[in-house]
Tab-separated table of C-alpha atoms in Angstrom:
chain	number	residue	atom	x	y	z
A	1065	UNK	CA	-45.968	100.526	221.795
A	1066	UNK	CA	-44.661	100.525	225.125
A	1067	UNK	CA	-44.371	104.266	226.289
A	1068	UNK	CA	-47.210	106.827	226.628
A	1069	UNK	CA	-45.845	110.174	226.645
A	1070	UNK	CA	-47.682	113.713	227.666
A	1071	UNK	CA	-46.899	116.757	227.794
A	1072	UNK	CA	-49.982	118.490	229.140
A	1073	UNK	CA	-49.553	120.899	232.007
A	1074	UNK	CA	-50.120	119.988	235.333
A	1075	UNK	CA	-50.503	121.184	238.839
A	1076	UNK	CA	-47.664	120.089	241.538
A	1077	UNK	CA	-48.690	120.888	245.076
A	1078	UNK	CA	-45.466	123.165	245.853
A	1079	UNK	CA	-43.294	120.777	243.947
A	1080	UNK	CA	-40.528	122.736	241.942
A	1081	UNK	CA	-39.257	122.142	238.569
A	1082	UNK	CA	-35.568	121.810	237.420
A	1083	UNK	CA	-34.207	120.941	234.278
A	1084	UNK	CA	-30.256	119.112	234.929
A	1085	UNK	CA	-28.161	118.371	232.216
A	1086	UNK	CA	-25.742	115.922	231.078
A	1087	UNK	CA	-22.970	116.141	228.434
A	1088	UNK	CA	-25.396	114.723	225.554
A	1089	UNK	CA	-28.738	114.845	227.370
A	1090	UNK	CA	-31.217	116.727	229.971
A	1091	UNK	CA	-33.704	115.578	232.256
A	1092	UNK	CA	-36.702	117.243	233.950
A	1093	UNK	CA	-37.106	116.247	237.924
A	1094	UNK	CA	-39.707	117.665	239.887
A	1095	UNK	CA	-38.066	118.771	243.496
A	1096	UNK	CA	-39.978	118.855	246.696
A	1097	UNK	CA	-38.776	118.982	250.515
A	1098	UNK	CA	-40.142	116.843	253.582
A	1099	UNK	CA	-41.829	118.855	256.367
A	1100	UNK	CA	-38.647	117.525	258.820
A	1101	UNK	CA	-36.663	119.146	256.291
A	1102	UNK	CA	-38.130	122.442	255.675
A	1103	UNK	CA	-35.982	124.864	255.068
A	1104	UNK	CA	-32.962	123.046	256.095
A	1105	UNK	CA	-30.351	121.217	254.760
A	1106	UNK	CA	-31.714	117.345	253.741
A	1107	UNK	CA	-29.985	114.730	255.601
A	1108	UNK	CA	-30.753	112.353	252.632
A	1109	UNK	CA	-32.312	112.185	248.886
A	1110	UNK	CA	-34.816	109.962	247.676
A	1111	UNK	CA	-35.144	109.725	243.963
A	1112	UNK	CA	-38.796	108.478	242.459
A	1113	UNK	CA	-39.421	107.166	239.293
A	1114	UNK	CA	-42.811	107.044	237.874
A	1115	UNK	CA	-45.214	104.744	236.261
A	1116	UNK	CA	-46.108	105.391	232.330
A	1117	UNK	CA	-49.123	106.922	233.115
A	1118	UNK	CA	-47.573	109.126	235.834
A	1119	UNK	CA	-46.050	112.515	235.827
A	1120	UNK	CA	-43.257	113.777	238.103
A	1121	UNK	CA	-45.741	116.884	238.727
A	1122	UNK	CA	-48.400	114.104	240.000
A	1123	UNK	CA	-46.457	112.829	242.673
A	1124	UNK	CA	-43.535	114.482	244.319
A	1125	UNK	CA	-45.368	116.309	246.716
A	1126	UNK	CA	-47.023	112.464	247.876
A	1127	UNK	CA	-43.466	111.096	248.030
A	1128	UNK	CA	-42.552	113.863	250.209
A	1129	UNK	CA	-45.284	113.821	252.248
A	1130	UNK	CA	-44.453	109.982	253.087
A	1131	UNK	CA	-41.263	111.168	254.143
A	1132	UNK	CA	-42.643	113.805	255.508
A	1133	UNK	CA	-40.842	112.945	259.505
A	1134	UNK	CA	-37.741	112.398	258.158
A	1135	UNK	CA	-35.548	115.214	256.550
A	1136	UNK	CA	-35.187	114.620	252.930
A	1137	UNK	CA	-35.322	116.446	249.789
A	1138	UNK	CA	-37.339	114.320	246.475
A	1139	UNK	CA	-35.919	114.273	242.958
A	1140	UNK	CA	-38.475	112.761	240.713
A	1141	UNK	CA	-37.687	112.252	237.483
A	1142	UNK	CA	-39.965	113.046	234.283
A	1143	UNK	CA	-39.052	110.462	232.033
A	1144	UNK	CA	-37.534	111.769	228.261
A	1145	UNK	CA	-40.408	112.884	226.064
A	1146	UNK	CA	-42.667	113.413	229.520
A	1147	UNK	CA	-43.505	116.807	230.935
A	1148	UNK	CA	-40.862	118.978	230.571
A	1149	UNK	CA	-38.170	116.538	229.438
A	1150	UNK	CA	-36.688	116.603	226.314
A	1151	UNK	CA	-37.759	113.895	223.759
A	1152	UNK	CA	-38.067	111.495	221.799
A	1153	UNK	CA	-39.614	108.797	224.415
A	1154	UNK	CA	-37.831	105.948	224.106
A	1155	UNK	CA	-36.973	102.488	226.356
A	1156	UNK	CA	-32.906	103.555	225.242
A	1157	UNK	CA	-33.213	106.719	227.000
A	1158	UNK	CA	-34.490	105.824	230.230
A	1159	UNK	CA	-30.798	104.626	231.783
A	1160	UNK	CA	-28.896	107.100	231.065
A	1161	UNK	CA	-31.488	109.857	232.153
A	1162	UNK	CA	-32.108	107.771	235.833
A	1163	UNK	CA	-27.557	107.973	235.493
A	1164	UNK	CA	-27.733	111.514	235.109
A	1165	UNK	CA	-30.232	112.512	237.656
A	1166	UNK	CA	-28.273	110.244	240.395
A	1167	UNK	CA	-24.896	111.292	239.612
A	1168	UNK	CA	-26.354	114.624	239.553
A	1169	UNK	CA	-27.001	114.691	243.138
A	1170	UNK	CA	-23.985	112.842	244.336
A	1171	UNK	CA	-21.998	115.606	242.669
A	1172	UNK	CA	-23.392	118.254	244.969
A	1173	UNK	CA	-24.368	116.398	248.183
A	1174	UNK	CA	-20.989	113.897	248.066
A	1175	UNK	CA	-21.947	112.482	251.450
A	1176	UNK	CA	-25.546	112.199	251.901
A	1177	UNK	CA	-28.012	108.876	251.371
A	1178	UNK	CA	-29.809	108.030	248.320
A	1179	UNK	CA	-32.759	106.152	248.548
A	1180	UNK	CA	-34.219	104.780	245.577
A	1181	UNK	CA	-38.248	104.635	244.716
A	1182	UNK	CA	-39.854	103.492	241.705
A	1183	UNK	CA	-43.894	102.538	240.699
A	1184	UNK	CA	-44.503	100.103	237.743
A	1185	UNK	CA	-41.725	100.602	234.657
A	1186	UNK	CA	-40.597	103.133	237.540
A	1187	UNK	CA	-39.036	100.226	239.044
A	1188	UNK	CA	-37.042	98.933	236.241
A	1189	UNK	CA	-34.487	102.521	236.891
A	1190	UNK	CA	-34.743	102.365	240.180
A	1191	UNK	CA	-33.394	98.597	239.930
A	1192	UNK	CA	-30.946	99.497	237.541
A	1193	UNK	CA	-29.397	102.629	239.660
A	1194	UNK	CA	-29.379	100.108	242.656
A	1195	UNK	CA	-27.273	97.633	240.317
A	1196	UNK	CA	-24.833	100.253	239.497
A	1197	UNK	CA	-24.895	102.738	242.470
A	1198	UNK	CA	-25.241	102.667	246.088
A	1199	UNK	CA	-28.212	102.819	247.885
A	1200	UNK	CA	-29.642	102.363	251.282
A	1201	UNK	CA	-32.522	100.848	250.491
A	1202	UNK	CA	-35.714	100.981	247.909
A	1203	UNK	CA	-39.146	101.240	247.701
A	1204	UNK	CA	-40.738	98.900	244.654
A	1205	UNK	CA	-44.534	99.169	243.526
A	1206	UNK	CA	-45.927	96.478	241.170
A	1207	UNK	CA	-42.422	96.112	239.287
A	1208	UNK	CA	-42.373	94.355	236.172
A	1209	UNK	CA	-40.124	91.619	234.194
A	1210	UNK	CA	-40.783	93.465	230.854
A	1211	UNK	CA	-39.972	91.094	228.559
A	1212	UNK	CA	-41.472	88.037	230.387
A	1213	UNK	CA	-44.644	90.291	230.844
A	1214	UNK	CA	-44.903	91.193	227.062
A	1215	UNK	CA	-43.802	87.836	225.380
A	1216	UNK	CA	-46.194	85.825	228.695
A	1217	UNK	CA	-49.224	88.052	228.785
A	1218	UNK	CA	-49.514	90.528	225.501
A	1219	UNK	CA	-47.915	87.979	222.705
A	1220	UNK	CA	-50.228	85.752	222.790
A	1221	UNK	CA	-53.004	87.769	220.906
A	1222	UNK	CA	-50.830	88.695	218.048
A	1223	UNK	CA	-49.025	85.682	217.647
A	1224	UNK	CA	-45.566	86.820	218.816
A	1225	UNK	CA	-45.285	88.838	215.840
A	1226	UNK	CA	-45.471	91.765	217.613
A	1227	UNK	CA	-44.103	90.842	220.691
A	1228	UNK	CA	-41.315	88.711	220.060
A	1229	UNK	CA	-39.541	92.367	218.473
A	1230	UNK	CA	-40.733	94.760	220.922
A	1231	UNK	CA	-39.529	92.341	224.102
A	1232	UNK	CA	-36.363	91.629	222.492
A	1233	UNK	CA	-35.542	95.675	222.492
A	1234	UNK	CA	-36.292	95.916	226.070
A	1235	UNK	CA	-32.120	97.068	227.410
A	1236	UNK	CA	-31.116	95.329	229.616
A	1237	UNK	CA	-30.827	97.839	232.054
A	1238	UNK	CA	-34.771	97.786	232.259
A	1239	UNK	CA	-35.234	94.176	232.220
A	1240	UNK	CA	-35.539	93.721	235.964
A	1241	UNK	CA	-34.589	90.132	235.871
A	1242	UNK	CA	-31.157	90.947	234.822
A	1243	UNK	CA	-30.718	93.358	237.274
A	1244	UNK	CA	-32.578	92.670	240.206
A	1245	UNK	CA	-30.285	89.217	241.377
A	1246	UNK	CA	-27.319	92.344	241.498
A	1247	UNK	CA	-28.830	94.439	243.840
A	1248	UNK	CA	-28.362	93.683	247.577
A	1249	UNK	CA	-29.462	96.949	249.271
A	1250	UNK	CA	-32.762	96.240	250.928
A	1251	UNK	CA	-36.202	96.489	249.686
A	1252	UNK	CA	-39.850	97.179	250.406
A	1253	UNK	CA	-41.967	95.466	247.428
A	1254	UNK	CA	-45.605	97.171	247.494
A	1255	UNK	CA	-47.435	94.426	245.442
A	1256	UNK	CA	-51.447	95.105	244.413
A	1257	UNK	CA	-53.400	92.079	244.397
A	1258	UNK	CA	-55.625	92.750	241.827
A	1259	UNK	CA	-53.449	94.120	239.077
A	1260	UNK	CA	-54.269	93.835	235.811
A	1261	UNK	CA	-51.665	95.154	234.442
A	1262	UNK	CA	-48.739	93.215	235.793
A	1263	UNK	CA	-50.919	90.434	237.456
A	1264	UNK	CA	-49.119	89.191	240.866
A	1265	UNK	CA	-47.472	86.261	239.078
A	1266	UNK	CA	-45.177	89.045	237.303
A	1267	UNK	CA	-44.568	90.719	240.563
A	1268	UNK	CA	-43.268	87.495	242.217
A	1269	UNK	CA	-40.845	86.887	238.902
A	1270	UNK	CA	-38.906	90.166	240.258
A	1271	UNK	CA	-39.141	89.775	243.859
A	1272	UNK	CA	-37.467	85.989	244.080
A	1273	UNK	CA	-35.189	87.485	241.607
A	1274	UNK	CA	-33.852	90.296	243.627
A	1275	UNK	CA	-30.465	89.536	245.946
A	1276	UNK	CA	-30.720	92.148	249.117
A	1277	UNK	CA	-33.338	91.471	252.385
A	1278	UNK	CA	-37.064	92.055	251.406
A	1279	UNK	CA	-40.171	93.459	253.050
A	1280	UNK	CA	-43.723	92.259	251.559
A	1281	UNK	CA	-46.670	94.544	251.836
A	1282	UNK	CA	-49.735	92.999	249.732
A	1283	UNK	CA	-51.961	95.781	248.807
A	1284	UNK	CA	-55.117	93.600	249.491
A	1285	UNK	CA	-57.900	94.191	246.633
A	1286	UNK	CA	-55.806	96.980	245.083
A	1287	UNK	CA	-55.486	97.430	241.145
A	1288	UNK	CA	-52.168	98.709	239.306
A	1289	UNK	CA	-53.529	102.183	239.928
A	1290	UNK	CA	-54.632	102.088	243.259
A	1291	UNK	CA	-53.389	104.523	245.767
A	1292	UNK	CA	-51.487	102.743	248.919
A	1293	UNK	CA	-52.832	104.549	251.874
A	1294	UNK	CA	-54.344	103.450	255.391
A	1295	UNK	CA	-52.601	100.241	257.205
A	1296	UNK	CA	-50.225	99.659	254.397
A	1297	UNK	CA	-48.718	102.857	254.119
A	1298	UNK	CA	-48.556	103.056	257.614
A	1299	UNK	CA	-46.615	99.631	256.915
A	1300	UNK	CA	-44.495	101.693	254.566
A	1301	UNK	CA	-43.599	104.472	256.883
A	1302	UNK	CA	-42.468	101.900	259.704
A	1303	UNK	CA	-40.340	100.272	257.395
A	1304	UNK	CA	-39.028	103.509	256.286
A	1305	UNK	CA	-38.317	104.415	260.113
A	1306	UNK	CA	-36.663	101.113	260.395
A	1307	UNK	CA	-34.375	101.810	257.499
A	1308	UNK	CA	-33.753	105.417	258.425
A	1309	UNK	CA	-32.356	104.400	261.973
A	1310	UNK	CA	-29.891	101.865	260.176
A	1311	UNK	CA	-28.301	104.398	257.971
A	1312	UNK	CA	-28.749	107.632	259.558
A	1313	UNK	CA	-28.522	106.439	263.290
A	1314	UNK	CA	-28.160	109.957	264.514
A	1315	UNK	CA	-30.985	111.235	263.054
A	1316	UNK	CA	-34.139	111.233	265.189
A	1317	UNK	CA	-37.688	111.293	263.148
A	1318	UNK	CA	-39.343	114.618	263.529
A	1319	UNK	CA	-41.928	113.172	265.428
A	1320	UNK	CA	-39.633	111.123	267.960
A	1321	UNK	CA	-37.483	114.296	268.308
A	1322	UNK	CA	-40.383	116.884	269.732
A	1323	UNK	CA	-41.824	114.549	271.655
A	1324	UNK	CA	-38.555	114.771	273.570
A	1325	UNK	CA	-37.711	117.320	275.566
């Protein structure tokens, strides 16, 4: 009732596909390098999680493209039964594949950053790594308290019948309110004003619940869909920059380095 799976091919803009696996599992992420990065080593990962209507293939060349002055390499995750991950989709699954593709890269790069990103059930893993890994820092858009959202705003039309079960087998490790008042890294919340999906209300359920320093950036007259672009990307990047300089002091921007001389 919940999940949405497809399976349909789709272009990637560059991105590259690799399929990583565990002792009882695989996972499909979608692999994509910033232009600071190029053909170098990345300084830094940042691992995406998508919305339910999203693909990996959709949107790792975007999330490298925001990063795009600071030398990092993108994992994004297809979630099991999506794309090229292996099935069934279910909300069980979701963890341990978001486990695997972490622990994945802190296996071969021991020493480098991991910065967490996440879009609408997106969120709920990225919360969940930053409960149970380190992280410098996350990036949050429209997150969800699944099983206030589904018992608040969908049981009401089917008298809790339906509801009341499907809430109630929400993990835990997706249920943002038990996970976000663990997490203390910081975080930029990207909340659309106009959702109808997870109206605003839902959005402010996660973000008094989470621990660490947040950043606010209203999307204003945006809908769960919406694209974050102009001013409030450029409000993302900043932060970003911000963040950047407080873990990887050493590391100059692309942008801040050639203008040097």
């Amino acid at each position: 009732l919940l999940l949405y799976p497809t399976t349909d091919p789709r272009p990637a803009m560059g991105a590259k596909a690799s399929l990583i696996r565990g002792k009882d599992r695989a996972v499909e992420v979608w692999k994509a390098r910033s232009k600071a990065c190029g053909d170098g080593e990345p300084k830094a990962y940042v691992l995406e999680f998508c919305g339910n209507g999203t693909r990996a293939e959709d949107i790792t060349w975007f999330v490298a493209e925001r990063w795009r002055d600071w030398p990092i390499e993108v994992w994004c995750m297809n979630t099991p039964g999506y794309g090229g991950s292996p099935g069934p989709a279910r909300l069980k699954s979701i963890a341990p594949a978001a486990l695997l593709c972490y622990d994945t890269i802190r296996a071969q790069a021991p020493d480098r950053p991991i910065f967490l990103e996440g879009n609408s059930l997106g969120t709920t893993s990225a919360l969940y790594l930053a409960s149970q890994r380190p992280t410098p820092g996350l990036i949050l858009q429209n997150p969800p308290p699944l099983r206030r959202l589904i018992l608040q705003k969908y049981g009401w039309w089917n008298l809790w019948l339906i509801a009341l079960p499907v809430a109630y087998q929400v993990p835990w490790e997706l249920n943002a309110t038990d996970t976000a008042p663990h997490v203390t890294a910081p975080a930029c919340f990207l909340l659309a004003d106009e959702d109808e999906v997870i109206p605003p209300y839902y959005h402010d359920v996660v973000v008094h619940a989470y621990a660490g320093p947040k950043t606010i950036i209203n999307l204003p007259y945006a809908t769960h869909s919406s694209p974050v672009d102009g001013p409030s990307e450029k409000k993302v990047r900043q932060w970003i920059g911000q963040l950047w300089a407080k873990t990887l002091p050493a590391t100059r921007p692309a942008d801040e380095a050639q203008s040097r001389p």
